Short mmCIF file of C-alpha atoms in Angstrom, two decimals:
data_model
loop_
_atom_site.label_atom_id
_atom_site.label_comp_id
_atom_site.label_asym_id
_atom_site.label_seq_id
_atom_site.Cartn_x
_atom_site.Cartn_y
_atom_site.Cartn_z
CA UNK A 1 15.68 5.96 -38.77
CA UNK A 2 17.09 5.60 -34.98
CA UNK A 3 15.52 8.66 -34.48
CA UNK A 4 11.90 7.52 -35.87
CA UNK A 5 11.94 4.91 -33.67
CA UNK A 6 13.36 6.38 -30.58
CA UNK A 7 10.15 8.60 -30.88
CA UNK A 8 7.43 5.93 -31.54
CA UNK A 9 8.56 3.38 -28.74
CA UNK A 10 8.96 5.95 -25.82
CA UNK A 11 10.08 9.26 -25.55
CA UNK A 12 8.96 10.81 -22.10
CA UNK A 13 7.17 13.49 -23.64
CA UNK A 14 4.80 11.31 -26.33
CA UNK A 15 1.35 9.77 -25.73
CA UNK A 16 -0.36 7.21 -27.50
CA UNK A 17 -3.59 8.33 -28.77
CA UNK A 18 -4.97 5.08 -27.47
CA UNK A 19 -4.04 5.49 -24.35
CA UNK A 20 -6.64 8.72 -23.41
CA UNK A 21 -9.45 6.57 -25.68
CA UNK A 22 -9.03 3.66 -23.40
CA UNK A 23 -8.85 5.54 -20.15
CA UNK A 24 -12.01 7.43 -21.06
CA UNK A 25 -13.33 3.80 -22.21
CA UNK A 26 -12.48 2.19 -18.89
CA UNK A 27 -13.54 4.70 -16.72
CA UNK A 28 -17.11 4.93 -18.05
CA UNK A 29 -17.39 1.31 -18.01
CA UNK A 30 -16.38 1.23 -14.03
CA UNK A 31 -19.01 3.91 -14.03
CA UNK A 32 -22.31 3.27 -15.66
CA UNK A 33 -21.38 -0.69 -14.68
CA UNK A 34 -22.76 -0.82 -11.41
CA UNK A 35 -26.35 0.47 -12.71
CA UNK A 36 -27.01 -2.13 -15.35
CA UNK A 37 -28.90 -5.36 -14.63
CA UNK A 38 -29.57 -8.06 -16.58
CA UNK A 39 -33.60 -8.16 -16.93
CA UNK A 40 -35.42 -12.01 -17.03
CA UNK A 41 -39.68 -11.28 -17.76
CA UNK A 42 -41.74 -14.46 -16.72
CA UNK A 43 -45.24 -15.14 -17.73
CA UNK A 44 -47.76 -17.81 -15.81
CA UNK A 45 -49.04 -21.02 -17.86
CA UNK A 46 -50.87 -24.06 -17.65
CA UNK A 47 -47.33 -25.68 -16.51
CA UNK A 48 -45.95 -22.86 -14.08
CA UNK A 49 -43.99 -19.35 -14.76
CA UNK A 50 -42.17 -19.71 -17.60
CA UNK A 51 -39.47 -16.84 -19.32
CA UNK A 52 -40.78 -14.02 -21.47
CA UNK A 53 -38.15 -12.31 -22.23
CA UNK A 54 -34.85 -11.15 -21.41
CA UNK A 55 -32.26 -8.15 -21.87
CA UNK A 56 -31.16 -5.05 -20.08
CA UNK A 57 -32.27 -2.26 -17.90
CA UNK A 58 -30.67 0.82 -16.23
CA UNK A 59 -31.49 1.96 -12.40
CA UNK A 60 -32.18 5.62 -12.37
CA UNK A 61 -33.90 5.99 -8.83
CA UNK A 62 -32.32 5.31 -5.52
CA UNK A 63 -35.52 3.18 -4.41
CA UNK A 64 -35.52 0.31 -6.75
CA UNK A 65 -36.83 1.52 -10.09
CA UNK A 66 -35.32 0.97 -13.77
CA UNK A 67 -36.02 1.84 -17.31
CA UNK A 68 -35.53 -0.62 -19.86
CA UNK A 69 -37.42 -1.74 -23.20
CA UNK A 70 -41.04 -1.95 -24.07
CA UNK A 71 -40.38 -5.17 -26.23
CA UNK A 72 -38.09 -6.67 -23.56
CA UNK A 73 -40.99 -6.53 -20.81
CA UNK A 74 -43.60 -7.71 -23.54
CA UNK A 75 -46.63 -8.41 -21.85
CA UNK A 76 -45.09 -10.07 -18.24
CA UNK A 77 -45.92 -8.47 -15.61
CA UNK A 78 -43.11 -9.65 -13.43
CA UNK A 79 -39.80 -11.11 -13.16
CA UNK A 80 -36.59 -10.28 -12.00
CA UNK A 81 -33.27 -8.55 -12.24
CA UNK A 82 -29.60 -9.15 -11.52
CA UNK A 83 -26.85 -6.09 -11.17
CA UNK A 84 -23.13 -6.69 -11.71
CA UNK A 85 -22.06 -7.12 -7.78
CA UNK A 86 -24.53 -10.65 -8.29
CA UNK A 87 -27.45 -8.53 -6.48
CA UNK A 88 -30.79 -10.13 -7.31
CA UNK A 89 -34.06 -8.78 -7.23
CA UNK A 90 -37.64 -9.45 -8.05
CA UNK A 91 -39.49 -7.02 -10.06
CA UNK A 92 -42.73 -5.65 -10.70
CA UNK A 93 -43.47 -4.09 -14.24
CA UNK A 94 -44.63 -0.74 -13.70
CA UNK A 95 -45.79 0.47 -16.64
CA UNK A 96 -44.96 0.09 -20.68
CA UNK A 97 -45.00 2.33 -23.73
CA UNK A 98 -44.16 0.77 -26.73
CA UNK A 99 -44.74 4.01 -28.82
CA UNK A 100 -42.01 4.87 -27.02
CA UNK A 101 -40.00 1.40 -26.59
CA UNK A 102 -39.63 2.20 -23.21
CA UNK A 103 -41.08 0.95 -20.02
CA UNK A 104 -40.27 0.96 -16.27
CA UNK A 105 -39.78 -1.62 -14.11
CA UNK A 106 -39.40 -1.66 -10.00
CA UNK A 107 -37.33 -3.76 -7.50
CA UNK A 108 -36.02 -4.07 -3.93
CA UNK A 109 -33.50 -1.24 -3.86
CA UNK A 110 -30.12 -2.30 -4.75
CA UNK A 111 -26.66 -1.01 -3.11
CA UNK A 112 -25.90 0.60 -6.24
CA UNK A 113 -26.64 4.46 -6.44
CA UNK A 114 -28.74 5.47 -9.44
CA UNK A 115 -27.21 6.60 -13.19
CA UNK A 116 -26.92 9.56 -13.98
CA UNK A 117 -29.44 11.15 -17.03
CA UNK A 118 -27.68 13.26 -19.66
CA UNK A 119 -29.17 15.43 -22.37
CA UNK A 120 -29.54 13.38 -26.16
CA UNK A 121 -30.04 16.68 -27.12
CA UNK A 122 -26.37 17.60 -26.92
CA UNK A 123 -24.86 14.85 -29.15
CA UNK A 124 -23.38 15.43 -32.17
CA UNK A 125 -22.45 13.07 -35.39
CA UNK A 126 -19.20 11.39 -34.18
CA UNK A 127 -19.14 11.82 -30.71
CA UNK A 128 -18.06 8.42 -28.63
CA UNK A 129 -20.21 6.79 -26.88
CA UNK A 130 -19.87 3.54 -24.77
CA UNK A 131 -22.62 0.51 -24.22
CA UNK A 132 -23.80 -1.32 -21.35
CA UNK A 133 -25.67 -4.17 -21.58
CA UNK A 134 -26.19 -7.73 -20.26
CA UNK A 135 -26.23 -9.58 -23.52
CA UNK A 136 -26.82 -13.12 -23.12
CA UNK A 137 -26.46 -12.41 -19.25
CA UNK A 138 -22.25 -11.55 -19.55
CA UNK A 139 -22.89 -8.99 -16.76
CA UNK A 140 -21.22 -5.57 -17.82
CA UNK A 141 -20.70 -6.15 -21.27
CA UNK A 142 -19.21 -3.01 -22.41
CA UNK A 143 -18.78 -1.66 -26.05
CA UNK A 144 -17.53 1.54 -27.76
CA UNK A 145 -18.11 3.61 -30.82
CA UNK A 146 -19.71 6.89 -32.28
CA UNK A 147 -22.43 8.63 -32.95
CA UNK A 148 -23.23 7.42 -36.53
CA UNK A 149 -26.35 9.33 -37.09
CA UNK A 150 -29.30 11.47 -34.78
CA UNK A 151 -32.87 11.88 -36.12
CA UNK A 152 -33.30 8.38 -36.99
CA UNK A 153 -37.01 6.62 -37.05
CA UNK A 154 -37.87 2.99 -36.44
CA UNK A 155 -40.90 1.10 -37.01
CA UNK A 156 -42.68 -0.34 -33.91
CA UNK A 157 -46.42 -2.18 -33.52
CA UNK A 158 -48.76 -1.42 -31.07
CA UNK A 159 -51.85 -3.19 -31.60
CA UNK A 160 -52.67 -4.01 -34.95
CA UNK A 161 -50.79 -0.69 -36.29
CA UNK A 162 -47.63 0.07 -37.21
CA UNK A 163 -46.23 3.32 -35.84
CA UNK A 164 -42.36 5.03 -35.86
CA UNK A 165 -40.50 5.90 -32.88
CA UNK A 166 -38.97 9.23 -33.37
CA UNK A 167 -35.19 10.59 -33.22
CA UNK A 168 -33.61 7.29 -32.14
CA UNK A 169 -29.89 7.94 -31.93
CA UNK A 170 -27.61 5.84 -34.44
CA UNK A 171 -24.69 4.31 -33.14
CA UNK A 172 -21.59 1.87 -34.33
CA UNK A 173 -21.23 0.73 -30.50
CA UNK A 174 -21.48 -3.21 -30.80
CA UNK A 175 -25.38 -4.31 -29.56
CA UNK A 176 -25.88 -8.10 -29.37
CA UNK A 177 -28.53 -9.91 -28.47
CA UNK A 178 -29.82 -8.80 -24.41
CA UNK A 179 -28.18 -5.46 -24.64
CA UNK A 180 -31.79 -4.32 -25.14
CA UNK A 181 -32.78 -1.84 -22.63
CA UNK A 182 -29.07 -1.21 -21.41
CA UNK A 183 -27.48 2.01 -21.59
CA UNK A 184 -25.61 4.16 -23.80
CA UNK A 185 -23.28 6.49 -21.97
CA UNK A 186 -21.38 9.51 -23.07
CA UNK A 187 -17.58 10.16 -22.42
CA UNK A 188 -18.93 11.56 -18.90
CA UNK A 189 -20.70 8.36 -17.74
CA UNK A 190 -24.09 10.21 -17.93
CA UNK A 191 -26.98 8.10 -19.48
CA UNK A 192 -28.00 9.70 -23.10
CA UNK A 193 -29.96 6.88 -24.43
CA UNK A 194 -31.43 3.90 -23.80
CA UNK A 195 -30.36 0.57 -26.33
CA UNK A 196 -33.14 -0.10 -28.18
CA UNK A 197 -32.44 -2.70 -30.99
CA UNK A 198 -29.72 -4.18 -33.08
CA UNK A 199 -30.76 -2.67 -36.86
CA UNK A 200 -27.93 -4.62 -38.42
CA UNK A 201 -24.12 -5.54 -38.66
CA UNK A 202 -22.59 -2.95 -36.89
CA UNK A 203 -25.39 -0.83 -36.67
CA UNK A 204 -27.25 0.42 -33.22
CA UNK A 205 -30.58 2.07 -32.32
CA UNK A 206 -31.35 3.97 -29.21
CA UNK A 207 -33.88 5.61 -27.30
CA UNK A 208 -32.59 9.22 -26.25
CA UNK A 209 -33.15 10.57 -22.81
CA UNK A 210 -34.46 13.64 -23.90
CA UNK A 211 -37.58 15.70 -22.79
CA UNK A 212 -40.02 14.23 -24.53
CA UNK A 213 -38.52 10.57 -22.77
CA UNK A 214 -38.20 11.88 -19.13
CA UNK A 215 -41.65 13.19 -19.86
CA UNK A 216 -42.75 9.33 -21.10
CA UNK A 217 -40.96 8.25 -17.82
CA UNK A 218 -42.70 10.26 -15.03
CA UNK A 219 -46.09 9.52 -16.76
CA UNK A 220 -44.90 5.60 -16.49
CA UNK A 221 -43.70 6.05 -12.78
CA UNK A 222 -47.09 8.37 -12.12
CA UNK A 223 -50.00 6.29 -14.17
CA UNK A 224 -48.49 2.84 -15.71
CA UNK A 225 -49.24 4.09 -19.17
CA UNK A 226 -48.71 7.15 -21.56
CA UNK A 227 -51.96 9.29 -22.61
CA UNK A 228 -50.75 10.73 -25.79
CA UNK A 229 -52.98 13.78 -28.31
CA UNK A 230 -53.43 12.81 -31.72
CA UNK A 231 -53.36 15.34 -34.72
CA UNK A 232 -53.10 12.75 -37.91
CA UNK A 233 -50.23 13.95 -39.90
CA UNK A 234 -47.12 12.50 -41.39
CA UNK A 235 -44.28 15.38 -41.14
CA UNK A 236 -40.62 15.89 -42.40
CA UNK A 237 -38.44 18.54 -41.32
CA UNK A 238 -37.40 21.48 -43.94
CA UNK A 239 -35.75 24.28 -44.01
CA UNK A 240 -37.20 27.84 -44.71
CA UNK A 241 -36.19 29.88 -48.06
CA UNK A 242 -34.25 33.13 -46.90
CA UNK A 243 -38.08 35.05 -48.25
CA UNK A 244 -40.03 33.22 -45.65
CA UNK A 245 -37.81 33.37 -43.18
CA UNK A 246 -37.83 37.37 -43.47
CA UNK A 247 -41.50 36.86 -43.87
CA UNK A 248 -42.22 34.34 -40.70
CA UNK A 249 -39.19 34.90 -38.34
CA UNK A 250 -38.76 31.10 -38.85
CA UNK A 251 -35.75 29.64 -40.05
CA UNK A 252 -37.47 25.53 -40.46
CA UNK A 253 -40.81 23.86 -40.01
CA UNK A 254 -42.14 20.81 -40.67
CA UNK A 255 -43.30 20.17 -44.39
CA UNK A 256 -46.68 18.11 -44.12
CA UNK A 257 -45.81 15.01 -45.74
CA UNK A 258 -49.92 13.27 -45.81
CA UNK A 259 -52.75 14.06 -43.36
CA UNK A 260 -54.94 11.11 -42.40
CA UNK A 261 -58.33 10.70 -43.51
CA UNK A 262 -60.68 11.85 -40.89
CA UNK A 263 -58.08 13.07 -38.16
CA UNK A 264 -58.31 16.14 -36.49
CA UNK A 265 -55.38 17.93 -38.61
CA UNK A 266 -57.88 16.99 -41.56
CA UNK A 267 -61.21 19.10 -40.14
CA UNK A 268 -58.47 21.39 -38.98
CA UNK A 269 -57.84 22.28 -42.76
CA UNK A 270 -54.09 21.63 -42.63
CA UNK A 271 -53.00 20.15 -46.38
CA UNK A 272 -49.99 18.32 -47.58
CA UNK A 273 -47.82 20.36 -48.61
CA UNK A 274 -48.40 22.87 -45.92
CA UNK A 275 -45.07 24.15 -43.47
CA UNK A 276 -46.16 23.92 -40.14
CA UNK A 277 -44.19 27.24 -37.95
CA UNK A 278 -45.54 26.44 -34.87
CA UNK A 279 -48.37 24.38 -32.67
CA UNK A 280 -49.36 25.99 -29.65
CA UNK A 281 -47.39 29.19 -30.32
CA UNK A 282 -44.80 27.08 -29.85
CA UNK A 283 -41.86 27.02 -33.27
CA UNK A 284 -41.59 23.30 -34.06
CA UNK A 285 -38.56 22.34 -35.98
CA UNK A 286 -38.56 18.15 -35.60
CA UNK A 287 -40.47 15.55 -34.71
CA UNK A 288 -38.95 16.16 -31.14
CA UNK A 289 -40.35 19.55 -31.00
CA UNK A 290 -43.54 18.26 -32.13
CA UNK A 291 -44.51 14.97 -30.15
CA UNK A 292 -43.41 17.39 -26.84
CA UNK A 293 -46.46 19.07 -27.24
CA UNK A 294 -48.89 16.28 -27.43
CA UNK A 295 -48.95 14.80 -24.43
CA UNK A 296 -52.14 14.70 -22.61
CA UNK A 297 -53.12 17.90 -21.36
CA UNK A 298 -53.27 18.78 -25.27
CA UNK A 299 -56.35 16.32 -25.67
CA UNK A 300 -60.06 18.11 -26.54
CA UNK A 301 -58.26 21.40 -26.22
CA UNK A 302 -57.84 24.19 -28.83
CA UNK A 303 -54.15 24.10 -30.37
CA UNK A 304 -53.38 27.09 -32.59
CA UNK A 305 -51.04 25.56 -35.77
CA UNK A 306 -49.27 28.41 -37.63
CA UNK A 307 -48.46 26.84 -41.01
CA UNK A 308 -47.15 28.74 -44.25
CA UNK A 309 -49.26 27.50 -47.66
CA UNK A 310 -48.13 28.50 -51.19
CA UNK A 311 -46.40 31.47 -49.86
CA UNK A 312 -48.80 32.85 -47.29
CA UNK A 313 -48.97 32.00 -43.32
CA UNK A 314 -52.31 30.55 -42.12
CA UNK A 315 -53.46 30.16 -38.17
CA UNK A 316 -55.60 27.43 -37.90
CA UNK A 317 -56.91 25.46 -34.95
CA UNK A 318 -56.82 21.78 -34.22
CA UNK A 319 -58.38 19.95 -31.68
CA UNK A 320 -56.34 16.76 -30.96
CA UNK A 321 -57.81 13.94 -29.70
CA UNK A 322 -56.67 11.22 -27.65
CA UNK A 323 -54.59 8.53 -29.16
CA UNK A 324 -56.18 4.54 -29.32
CA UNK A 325 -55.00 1.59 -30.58
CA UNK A 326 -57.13 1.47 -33.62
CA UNK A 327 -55.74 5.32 -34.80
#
């Protein structure tokens, strides 16, 4: 027994587990800190400015701008921001996409340097992540968990309609109320996502920074707004039988889940039921893969769709068009 607890209360040559967890822990928090602000959106009325909306944002340019929520900016056009040092700025809203959730804000430059983008792309189930966020305006609010799930979808509105956002990363990290818009970090400090909404007890949502999001970004930063192609298909990944896959060269597609009425997959010809291979000559494999290629440049233009029906592979050719409020 002497022995037991000789070990557990301090040999030289032990470590507590919890000691490398925290470190890691603290020194993300020290470093993704500094590029948080808490976000305040103001509107104009009868009686004077008055507050929008509120939450988080992460500086990822060395001149002033930040990327934060769609729903957190709402429909203000300005307001400002306040980093962790008790800088405060006014902002400008740049531009918004709430297909997206995300949106871009700009303000004086700050004396913080910008965060660092990772890659979403690299995560995997049960990796830690930490949190940044402003909730309730506790500057540098930091939590910590895992990766509880990738490939998630949530509802969002935009207009009238009801749309999903796409591959929203699932995480146990703590999000309260402001963290909106903050960041999620991996163990190297680099931002991989950007908190998007609090689903439920214990239970996170996040934007990735991915492609497809740095993509969203520039055209936010270039234009104010996202021009997006529109095919008019509901999709779910699936994986190929070993005889189409020696048949195809594809190992997955996407399994065409309904095609809406009047869209241009429908005069295309595609079917539920049908495995798109690839769009553009391009393999698609997830809705990540997918949305990529429908960005605007894709709008009134050809776009090849391999797809495999009842056994035998099709090319057929889709001309997207460009994606409105009322579609």
């Amino acid at each position: 027994m002497a022995t037991v607890v000789n070990r557990v209360s301090g040999s030289a040559g032990s470590e507590d587990p919890l000691d490398s967890y925290s470190a890691t822990v603290i020194r993300v928090a020290e470093s993704v800190t500094p590029h948080v602000a808490a976000i305040e959106m103001a509107g104009n009325g009868r009686n004077g400015r008055f507050r929008v909306g509120a939450g988080s944002a992460v500086l990822f340019t060395s001149d002033g701008y930040l990327v934060t929520n769609a729903h957190v900016v709402g429909s203000a056009q300005k307001g400002h921001a306040v980093f962790a040092d008790g800088t405060r700025t006014d902002m400008d809203v740049v531009g918004a996409d709430p297909l997206s959730d995300l949106a871009v804000v700009h303000g004086r430059p700050p004396a913080a340097p910008p965060a660092e983008f990772g890659d979403a792309e690299s995560l995997r189930v049960g990796q830690l992540v930490i949190a940044v966020g402003n909730p309730l305006g506790l500057a540098g609010s930091v939590t910590a968990g895992v990766v509880s799930g990738l490939g998630r979808s949530i509802p969002v509105w935009s207009g009238r309609n009801r749309r999903v956002i796409e591959d929203v990363i699932q995480t146990d990290a703590a999000l309260n109320a402001g963290s909106s818009g903050g960041a999620l970090a991996d163990a190297r400090g680099r931002i991989v996502g950007i908190n998007t909404a609090v689903a439920g007890a214990g239970l996170g949502l996040a934007v990735p920074i991915n492609d497809t999001s740095r993509r969203i970004i520039a055209s936010l930063l270039k234009d104010g707004r996202v021009r997006r192609a529109y095919l008019g298909l509901v999709s779910t990944p699936v994986q190929l039988p070993v005889s189409s896959v020696v048949r195809t060269g594809h190992h997955d597609g996407l399994r065409i889940v309904e095609v809406l009425v009047g869209s241009p997959a429908e005069r295309a010809g595609l079917r539920a039921g049908d495995v798109v291979l690839s769009v553009g000559r391009k393999s698609v494999s997830n809705a990540e893969s997918l949305q990529k290629l429908l960005f605007a440049e894709a709008i009134g233009a050809p776009l090849d769709i391999a797809v495999l029906r009842d056994g035998t592979e099709l090319l057929l050719v889709a001309e997207p068009e460009e994606m409105t409020d009322t579609m």
